[in-house]
N, CA and C of each residue as an Amber inpcrd file, in Angstrom:
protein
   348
   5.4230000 -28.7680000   7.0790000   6.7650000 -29.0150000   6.5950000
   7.1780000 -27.8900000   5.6490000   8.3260000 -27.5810000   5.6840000
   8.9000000 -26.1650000   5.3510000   9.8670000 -27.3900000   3.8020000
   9.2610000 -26.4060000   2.7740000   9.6140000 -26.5020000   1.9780000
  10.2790000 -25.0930000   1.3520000  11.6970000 -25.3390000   0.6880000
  11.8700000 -24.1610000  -0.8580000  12.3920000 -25.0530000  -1.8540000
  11.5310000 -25.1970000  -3.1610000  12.4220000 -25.7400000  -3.7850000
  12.6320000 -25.1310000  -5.4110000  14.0330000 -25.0220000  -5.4490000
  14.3940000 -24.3760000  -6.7830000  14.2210000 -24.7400000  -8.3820000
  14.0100000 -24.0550000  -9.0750000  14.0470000 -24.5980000 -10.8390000
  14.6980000 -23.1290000 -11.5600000  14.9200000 -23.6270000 -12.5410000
  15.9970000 -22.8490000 -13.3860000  17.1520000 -22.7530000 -13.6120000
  18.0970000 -23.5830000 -12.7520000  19.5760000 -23.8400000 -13.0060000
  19.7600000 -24.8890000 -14.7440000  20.6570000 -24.4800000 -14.8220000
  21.6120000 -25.4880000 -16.0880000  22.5890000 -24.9780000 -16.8460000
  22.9650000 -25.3240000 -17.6230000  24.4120000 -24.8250000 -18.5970000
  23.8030000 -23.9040000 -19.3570000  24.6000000 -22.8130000 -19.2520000
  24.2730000 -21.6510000 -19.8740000  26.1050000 -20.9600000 -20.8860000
  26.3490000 -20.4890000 -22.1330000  27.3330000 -20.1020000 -22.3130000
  27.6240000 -18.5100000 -21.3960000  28.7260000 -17.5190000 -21.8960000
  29.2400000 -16.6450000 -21.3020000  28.0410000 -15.5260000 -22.2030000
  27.8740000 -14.8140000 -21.3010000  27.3120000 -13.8230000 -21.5230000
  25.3850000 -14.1690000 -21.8980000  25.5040000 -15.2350000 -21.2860000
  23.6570000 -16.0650000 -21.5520000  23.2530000 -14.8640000 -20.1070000
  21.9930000 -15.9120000 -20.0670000  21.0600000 -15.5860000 -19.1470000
  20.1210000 -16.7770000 -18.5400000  19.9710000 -16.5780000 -17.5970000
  19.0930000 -17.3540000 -16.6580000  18.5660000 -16.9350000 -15.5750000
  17.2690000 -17.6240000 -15.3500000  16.5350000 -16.9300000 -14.1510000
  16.5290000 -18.2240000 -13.6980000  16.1860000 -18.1540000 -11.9400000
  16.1300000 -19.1670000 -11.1140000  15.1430000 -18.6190000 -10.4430000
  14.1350000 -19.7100000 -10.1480000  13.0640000 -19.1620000  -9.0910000
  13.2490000 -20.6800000  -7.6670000  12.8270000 -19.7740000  -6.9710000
  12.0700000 -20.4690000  -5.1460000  11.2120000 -20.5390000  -4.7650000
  10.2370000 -21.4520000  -5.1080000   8.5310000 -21.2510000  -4.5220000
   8.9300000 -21.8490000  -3.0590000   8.1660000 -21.4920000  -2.1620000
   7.8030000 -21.4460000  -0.7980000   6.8250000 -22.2290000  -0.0590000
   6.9360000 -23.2480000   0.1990000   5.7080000 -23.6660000   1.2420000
   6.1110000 -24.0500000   2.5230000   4.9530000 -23.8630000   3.2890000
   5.5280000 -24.6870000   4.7660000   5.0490000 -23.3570000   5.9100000
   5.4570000 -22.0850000   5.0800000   5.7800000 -20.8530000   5.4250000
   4.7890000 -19.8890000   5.4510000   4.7880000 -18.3450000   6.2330000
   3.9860000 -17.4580000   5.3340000   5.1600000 -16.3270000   4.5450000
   5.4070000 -16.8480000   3.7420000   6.2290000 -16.5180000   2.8980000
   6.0900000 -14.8030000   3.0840000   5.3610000 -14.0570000   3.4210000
   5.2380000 -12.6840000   3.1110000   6.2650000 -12.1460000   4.6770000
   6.7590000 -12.7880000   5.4530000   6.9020000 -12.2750000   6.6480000
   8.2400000 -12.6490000   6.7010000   9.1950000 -13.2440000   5.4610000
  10.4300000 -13.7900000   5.7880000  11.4330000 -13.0640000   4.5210000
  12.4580000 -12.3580000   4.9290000  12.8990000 -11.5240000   4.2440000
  14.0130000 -13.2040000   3.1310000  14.2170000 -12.6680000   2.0990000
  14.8280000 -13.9500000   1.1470000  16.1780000 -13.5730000   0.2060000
  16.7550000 -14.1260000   0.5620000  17.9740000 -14.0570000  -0.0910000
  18.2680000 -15.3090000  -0.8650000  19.1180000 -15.5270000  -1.9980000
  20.3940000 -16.3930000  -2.6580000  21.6460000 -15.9330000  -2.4220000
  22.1530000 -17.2560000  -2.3740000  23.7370000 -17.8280000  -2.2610000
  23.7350000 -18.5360000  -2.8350000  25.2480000 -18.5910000  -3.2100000
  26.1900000 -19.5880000  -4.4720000  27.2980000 -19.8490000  -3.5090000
  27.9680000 -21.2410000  -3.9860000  28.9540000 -21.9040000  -3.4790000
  29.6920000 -22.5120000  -4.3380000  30.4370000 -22.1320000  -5.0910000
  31.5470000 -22.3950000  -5.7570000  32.7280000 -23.8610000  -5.6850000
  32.6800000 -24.5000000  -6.3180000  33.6450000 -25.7660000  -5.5710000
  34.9270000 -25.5010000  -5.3090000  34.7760000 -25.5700000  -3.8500000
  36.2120000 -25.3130000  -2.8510000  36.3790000 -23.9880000  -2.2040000
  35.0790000 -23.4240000  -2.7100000  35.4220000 -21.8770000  -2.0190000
  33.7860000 -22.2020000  -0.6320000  33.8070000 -20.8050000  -0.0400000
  32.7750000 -21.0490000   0.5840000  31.3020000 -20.5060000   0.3610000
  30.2360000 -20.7880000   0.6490000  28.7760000 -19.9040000   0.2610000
  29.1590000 -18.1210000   0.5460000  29.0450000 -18.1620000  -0.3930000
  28.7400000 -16.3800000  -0.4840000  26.5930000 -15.8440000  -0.6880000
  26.8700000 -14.9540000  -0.0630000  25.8330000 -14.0100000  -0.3610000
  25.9900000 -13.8650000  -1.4980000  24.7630000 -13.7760000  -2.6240000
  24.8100000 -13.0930000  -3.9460000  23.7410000 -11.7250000  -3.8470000
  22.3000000 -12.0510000  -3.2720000  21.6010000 -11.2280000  -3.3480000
  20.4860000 -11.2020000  -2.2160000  19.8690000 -10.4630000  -1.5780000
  18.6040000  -9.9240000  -0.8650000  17.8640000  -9.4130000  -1.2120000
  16.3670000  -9.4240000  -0.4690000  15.4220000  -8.8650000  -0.8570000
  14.4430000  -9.1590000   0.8330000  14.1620000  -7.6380000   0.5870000
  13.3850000  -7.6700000   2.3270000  11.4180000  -8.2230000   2.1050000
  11.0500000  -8.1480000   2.8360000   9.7740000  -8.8870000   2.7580000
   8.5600000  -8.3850000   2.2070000   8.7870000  -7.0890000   2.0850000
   7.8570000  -6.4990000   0.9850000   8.5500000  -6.4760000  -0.3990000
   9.8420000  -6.4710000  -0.3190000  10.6950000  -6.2820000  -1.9000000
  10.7100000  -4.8380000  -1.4640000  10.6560000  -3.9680000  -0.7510000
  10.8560000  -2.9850000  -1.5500000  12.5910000  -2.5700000  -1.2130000
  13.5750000  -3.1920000  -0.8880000  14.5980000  -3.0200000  -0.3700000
  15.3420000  -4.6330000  -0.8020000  16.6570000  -4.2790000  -1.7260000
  17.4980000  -5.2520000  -2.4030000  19.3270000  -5.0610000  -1.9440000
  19.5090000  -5.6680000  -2.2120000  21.1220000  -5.5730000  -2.0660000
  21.9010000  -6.9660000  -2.7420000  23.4510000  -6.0830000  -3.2730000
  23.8530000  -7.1980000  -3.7980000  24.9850000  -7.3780000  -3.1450000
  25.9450000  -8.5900000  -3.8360000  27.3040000  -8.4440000  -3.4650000
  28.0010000  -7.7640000  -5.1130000  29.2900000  -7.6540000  -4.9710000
  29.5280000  -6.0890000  -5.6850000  29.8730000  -7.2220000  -6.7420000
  30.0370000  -8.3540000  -7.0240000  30.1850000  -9.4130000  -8.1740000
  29.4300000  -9.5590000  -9.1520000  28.1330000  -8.9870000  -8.5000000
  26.7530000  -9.5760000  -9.4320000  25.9750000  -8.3220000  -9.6670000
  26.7310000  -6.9200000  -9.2620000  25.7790000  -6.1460000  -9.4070000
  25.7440000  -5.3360000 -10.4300000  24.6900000  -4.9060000 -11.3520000
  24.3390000  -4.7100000 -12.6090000  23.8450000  -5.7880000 -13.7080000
  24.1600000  -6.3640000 -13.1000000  23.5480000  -8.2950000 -13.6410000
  22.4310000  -9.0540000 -13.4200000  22.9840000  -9.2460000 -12.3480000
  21.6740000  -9.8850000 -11.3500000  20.5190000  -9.3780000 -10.8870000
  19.4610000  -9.5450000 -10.8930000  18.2270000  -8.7590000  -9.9600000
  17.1570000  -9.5770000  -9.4410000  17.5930000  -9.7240000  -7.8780000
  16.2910000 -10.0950000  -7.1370000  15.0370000  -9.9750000  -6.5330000
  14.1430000 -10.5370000  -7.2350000  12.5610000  -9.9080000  -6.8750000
  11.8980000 -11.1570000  -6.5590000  10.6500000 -11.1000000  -5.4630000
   9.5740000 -12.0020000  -5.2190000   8.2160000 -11.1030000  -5.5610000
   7.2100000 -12.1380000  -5.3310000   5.9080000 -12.3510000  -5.6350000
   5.4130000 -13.1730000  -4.6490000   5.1500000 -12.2230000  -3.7280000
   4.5010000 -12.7570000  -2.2300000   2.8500000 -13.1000000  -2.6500000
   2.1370000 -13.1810000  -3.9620000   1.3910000 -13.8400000  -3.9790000
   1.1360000 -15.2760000  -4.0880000   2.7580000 -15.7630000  -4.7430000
   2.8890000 -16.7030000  -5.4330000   3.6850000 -17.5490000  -4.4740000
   3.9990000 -16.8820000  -3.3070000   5.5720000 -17.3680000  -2.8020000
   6.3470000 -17.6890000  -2.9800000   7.1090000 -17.1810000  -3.8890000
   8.3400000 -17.3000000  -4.8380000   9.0410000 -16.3700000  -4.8210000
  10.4780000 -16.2680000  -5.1040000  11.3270000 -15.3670000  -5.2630000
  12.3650000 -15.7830000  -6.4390000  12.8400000 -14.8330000  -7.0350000
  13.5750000 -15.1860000  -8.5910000  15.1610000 -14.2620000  -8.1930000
  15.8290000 -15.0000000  -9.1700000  17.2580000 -14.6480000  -9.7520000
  17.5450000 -14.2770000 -11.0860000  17.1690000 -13.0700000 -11.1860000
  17.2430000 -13.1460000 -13.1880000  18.7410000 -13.3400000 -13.2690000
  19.7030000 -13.3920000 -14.0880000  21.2030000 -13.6250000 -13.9980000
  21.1850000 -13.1690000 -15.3910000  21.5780000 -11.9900000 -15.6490000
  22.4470000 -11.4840000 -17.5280000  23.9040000 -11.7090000 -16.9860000
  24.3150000 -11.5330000 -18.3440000  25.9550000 -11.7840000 -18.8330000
  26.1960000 -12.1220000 -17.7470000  26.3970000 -13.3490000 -17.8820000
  26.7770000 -14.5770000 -16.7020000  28.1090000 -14.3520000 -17.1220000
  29.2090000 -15.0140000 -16.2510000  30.5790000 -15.1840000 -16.8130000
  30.9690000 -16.6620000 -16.1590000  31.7710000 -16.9890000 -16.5490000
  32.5700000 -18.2860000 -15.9250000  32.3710000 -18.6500000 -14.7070000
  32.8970000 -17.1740000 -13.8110000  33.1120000 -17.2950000 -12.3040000
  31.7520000 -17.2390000 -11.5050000  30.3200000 -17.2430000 -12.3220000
  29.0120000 -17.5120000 -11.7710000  28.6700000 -19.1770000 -11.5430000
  29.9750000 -19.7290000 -12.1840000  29.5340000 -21.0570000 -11.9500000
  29.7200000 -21.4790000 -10.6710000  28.1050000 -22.4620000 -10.0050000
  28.2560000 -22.4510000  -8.5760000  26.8400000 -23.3210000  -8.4670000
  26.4560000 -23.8810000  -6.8710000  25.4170000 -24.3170000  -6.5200000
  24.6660000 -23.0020000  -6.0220000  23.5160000 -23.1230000  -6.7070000
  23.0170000 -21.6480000  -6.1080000  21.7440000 -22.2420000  -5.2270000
  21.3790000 -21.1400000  -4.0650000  20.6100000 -21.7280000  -2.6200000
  19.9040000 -20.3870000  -2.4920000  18.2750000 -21.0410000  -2.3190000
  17.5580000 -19.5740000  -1.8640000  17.7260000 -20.1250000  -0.0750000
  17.7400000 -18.8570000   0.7880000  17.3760000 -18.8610000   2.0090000
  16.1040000 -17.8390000   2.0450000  15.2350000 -18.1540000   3.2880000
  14.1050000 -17.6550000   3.9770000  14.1380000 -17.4640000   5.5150000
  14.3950000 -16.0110000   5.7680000  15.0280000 -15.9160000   7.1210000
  14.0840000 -15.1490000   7.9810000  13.4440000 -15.3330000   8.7850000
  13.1870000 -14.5700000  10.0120000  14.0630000 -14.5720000  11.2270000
  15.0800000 -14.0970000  11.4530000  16.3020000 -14.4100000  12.9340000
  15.4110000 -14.8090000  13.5970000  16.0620000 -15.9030000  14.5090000
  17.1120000 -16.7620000  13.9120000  16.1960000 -17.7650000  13.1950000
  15.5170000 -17.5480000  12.8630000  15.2780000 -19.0590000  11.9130000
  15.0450000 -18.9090000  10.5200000  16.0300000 -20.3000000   9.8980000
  16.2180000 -19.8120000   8.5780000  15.7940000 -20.8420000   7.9210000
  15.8670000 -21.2090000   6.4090000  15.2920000 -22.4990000   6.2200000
  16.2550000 -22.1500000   4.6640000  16.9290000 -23.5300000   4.1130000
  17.6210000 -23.0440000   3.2830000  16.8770000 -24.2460000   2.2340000
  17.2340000 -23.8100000   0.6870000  16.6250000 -24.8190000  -0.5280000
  17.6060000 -25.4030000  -0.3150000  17.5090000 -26.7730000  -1.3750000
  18.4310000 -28.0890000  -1.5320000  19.9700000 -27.5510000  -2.6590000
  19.0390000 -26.3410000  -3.1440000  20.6070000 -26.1240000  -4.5010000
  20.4840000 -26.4560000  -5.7120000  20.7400000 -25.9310000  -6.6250000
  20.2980000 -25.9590000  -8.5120000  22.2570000 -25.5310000  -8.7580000
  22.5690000 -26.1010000  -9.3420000  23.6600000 -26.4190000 -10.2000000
  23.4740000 -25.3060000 -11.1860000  24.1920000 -23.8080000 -11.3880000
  24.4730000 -23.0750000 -12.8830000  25.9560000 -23.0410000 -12.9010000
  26.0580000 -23.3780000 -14.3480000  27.3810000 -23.6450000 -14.8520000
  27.6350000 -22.8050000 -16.3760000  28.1650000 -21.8940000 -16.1840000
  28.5700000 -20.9920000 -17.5430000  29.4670000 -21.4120000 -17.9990000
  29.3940000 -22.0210000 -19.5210000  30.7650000 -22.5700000 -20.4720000
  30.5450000 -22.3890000 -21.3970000  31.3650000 -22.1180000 -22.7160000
  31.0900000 -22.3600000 -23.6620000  31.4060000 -23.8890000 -24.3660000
């Protein structure tokens, strides 16, 4: 059974920080390239960030970049979201995916909400 399940979401003010991690089971986590997405209420899931299956290759969307940085630990099977100077508009359900085309396997979703 294919598990991801997330920790590290919660209320954070403007300009905080938070990391979110995805441990992995089910999987061999080293062979599935991993990304996060956020979904905003009423808008649709966006891409936030990638990371290919060794890590050595990242990409963002142009919202989060200089902020955000995604890295795993294919020992651990996990992959993280560090998040600096969050702003308002980071508030969202955030979702790791684990993709080998076509098969993908998505987490359940962690709630971050930036307010003061």
């Amino acid at each position: 059974q294919v598990q991801l399940v997330e920790s590290g979401g919660g209320l954070v003010q403007p300009g905080g920080s938070l990391r979110l991690s995805c441990a992995a089971s089910g999987i061999t986590f080293s062979r599935y390239a991993m990304s996060w997405y956020r979904q905003a209420p009423g808008k649709e899931r966006e891409l936030v960030a990638a990371i290919t299956r060794a890590g050595g290759s990242t990409n963002y969307a142009d919202s989060v970049k200089g902020r955000f940085t995604i890295s795993r630990d294919n020992a651990k099977n996990t992959v993280y979201l560090q998040m600096n100077s969050l702003k308002p508009e980071d508030t969202a359900v955030y979702y790791c995916k684990a993709m080998i085309a076509p098969i993908y396997y998505w987490s359940q979703g962690t709630q971050v909400t930036v307010s003061s």
